[in-house]
Short mmCIF file of N, CA and C in Angstrom, two decimals:
data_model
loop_
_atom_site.label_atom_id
_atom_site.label_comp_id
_atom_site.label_asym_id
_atom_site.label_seq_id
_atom_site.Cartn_x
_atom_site.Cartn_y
_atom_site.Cartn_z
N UNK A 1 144.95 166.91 130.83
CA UNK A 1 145.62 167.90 131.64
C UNK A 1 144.68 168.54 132.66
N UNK A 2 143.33 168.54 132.29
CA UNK A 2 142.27 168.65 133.15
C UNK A 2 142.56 167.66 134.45
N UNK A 3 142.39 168.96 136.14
CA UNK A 3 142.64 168.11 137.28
C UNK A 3 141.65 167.03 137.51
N UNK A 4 140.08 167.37 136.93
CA UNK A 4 138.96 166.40 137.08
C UNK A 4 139.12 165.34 136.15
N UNK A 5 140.34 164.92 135.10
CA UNK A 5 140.71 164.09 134.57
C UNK A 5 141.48 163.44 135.25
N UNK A 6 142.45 163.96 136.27
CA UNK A 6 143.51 163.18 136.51
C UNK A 6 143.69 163.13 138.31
N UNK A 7 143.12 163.55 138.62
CA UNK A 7 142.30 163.30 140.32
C UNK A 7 141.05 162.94 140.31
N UNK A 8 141.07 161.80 141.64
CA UNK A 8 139.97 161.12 142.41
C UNK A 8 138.88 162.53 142.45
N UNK A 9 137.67 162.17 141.92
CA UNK A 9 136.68 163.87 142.46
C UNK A 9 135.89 162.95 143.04
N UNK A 10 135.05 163.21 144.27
CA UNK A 10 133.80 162.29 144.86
C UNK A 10 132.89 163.33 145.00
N UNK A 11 132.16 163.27 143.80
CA UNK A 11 130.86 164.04 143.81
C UNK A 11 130.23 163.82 142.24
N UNK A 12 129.07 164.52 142.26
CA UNK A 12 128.56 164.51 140.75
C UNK A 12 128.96 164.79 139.59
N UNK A 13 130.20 164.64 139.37
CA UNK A 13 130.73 165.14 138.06
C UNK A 13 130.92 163.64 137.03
N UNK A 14 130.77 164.58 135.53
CA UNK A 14 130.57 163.98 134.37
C UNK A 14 131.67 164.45 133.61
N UNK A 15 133.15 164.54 133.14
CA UNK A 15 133.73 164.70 132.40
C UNK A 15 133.62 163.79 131.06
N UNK A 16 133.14 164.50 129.86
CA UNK A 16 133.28 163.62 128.53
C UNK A 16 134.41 163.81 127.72
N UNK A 17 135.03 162.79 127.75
CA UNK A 17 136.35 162.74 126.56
C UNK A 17 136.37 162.07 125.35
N UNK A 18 136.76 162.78 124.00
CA UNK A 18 136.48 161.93 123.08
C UNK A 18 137.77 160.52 122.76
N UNK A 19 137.30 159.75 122.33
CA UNK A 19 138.01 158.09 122.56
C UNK A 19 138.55 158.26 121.03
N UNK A 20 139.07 157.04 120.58
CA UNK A 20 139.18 156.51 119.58
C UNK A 20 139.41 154.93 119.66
N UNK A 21 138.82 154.88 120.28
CA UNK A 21 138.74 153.35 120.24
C UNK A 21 138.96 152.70 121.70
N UNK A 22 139.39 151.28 122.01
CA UNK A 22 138.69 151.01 123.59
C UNK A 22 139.55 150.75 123.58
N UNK A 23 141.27 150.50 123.35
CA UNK A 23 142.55 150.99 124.26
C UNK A 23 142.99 152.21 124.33
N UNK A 24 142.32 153.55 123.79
CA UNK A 24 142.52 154.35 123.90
C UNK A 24 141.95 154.66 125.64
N UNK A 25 140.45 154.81 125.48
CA UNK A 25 139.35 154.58 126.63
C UNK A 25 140.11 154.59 127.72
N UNK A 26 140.77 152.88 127.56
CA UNK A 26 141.69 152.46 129.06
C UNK A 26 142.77 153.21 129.31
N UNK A 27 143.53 153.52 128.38
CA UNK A 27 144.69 154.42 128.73
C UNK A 27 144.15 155.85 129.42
N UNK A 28 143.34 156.13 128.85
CA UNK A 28 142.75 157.78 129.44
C UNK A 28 142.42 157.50 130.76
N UNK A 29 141.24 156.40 130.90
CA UNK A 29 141.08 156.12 132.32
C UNK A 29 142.14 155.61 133.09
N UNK A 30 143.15 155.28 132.72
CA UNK A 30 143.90 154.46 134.03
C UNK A 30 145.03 155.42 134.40
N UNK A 31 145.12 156.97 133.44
CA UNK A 31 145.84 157.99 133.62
C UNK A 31 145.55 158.70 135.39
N UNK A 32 144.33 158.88 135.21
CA UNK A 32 143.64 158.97 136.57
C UNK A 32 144.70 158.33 137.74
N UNK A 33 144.95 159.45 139.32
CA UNK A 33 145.83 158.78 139.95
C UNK A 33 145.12 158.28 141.14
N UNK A 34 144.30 158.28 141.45
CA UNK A 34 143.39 157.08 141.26
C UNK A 34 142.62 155.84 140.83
N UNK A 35 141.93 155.14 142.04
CA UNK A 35 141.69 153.48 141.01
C UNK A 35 140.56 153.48 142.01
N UNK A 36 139.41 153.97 142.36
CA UNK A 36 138.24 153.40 143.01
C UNK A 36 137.63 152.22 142.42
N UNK A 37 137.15 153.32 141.51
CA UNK A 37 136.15 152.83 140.35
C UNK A 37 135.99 153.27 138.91
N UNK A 38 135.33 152.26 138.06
CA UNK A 38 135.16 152.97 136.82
C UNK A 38 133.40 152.57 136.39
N UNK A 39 133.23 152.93 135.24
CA UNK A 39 131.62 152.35 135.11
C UNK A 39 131.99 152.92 133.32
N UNK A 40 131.05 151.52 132.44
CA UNK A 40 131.14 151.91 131.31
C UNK A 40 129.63 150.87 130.92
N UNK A 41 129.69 151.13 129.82
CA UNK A 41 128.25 150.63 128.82
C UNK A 41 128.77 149.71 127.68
N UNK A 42 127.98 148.71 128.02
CA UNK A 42 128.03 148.01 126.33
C UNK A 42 127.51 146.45 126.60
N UNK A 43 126.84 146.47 125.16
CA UNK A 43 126.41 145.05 125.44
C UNK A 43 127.23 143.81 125.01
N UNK A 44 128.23 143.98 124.53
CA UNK A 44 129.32 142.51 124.21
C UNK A 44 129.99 142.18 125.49
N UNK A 45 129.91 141.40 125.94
CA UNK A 45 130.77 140.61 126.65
C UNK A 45 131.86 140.04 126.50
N UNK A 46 132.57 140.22 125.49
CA UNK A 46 134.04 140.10 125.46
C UNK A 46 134.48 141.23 125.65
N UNK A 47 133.90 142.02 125.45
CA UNK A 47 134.39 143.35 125.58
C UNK A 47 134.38 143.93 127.10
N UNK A 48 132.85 143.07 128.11
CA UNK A 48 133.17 143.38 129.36
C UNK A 48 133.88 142.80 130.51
N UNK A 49 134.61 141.82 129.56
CA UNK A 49 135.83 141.68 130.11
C UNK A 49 137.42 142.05 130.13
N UNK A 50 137.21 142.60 128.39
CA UNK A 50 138.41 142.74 128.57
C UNK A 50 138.80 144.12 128.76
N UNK A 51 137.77 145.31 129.15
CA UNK A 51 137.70 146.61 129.76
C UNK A 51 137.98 146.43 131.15
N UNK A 52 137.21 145.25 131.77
CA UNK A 52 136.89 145.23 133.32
C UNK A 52 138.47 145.06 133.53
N UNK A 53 138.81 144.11 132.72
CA UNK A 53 140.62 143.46 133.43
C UNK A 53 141.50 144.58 133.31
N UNK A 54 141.41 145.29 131.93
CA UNK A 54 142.29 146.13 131.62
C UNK A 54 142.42 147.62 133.13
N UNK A 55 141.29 147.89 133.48
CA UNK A 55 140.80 149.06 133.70
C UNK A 55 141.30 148.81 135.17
N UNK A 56 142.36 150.00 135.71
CA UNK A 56 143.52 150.06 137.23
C UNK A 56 142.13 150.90 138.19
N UNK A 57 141.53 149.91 137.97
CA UNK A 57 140.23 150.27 139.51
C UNK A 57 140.04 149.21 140.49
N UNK A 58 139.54 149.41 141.28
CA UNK A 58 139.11 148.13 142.33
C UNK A 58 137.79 148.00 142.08
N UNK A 59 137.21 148.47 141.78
CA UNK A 59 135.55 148.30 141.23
C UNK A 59 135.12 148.62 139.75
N UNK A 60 134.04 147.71 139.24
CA UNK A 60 134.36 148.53 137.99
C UNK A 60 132.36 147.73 138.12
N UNK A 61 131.75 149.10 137.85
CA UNK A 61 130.46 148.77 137.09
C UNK A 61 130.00 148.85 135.53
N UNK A 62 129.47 147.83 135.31
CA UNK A 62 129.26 147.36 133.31
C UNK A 62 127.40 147.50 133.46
N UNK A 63 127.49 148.62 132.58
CA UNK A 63 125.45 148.83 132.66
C UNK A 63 124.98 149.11 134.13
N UNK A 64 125.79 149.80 134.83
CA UNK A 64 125.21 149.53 136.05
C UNK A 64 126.07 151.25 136.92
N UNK A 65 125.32 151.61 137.59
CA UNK A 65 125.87 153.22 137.77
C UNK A 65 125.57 153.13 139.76
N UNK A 66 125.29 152.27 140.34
CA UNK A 66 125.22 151.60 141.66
C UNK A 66 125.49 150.26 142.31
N UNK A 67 126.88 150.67 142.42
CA UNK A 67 127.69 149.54 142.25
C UNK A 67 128.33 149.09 143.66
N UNK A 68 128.19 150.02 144.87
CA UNK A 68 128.31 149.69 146.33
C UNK A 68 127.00 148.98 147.01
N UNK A 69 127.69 148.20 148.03
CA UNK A 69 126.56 147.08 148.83
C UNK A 69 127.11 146.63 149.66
N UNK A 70 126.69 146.69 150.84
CA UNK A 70 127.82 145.62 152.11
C UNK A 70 128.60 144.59 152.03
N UNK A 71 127.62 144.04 150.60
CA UNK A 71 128.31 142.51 150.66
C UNK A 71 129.44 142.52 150.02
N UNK A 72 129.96 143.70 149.26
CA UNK A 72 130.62 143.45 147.87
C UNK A 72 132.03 143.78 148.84
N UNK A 73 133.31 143.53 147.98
CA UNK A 73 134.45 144.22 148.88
C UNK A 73 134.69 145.70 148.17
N UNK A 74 134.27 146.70 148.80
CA UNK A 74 134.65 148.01 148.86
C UNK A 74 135.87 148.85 148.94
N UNK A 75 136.69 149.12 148.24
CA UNK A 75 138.21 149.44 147.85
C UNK A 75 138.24 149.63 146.56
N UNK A 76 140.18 150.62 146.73
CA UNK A 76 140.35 150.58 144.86
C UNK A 76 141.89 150.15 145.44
N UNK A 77 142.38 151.19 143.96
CA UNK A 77 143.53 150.83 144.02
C UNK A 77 144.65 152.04 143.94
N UNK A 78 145.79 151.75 144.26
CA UNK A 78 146.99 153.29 143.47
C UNK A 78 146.59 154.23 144.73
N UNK A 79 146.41 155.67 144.26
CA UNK A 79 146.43 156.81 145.69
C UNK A 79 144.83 156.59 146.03
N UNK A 80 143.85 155.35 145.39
CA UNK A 80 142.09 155.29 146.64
C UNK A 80 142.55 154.17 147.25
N UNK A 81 143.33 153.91 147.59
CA UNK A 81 143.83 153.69 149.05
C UNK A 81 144.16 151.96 148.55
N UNK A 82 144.74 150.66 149.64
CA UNK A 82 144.70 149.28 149.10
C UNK A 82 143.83 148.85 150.51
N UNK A 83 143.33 147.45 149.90
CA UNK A 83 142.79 146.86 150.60
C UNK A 83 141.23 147.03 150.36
N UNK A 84 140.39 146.48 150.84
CA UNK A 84 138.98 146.21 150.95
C UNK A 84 138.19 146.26 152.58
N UNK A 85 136.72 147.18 152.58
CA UNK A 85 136.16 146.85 153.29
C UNK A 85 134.75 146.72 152.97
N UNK A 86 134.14 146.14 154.27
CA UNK A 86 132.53 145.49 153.83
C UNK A 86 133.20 143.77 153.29
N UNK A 87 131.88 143.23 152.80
CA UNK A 87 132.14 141.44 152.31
C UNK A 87 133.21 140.78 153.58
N UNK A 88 132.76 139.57 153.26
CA UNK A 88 134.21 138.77 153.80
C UNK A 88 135.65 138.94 153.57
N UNK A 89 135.79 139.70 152.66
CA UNK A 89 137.26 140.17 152.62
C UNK A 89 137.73 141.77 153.59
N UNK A 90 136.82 142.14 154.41
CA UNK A 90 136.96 143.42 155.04
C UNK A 90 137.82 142.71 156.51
N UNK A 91 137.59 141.73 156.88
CA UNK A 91 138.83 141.38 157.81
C UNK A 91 139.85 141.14 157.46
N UNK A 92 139.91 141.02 156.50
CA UNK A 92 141.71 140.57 156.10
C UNK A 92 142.87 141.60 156.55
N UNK A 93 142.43 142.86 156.35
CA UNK A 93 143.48 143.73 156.73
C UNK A 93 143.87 144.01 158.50
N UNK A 94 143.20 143.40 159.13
CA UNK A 94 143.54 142.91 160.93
C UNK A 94 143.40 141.72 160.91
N UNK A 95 143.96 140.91 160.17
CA UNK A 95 144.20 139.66 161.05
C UNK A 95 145.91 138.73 160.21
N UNK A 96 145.99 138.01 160.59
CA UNK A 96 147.17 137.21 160.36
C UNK A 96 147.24 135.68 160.25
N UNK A 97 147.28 135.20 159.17
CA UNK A 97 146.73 133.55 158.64
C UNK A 97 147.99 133.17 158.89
N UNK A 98 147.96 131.89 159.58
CA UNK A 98 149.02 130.63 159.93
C UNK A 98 148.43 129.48 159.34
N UNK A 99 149.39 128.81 159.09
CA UNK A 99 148.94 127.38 158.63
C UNK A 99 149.36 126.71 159.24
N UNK A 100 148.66 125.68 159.61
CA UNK A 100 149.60 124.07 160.84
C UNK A 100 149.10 122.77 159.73
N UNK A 101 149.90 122.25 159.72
CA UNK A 101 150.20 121.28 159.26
C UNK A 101 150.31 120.26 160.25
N UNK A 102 149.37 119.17 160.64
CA UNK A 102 149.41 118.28 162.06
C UNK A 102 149.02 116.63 161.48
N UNK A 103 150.25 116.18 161.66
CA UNK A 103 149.91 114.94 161.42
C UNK A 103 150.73 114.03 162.60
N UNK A 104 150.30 112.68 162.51
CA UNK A 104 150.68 111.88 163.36
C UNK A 104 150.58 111.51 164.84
N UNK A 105 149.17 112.39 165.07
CA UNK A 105 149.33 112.39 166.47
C UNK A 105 148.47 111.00 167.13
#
């Protein structure tokens, strides 16, 4: 019910919530009406996948708390806006793909 739970904040804040387990985790986080990003810890790898998939962000950092770079595509999702910029996917949102199909000439 906390607003820093359930709005986008862009600044230094740390809200700790207690879990009970890692579909709990996702449900709390994906309450958020926002989807930038998320960032979590752990060393299993089944597990950092099936947080990363679960979790309604466009970015998600695993062990890692610097997670922007030109190259990467930069976006979320829900009210942090759609689409991507930066990487090769930052033109997509101005331009318009056709396909031709040319045979027989």
């Amino acid at each position: 019910s906390m607003k820093v739970c359930s709005n986008e904040i862009f600044g230094p804040i740390l809200p700790i919530i207690a879990f009970d387990g890692t579909e709990q985790a996702i449900e709390i986080s994906n309450q958020c009406k926002g989807g930038l990003a998320a960032y979590f810890y752990t060393t299993d790898l089944r597990k950092v996948f099936q947080v990363s998939e679960a979790l309604e962000v466009g970015m998600v950092g695993v062990n890692e708390g610097t997670i922007s770079h030109e190259t990467i595509p930069f976006g979320g999702i829900k009210e942090a806006g759609i689409g991507r910029e930066g990487s090769l996917f930052g033109i997509d949102e101005y331009v318009e793909i056709k396909y031709i199909c040319l045979g027989g000439i």
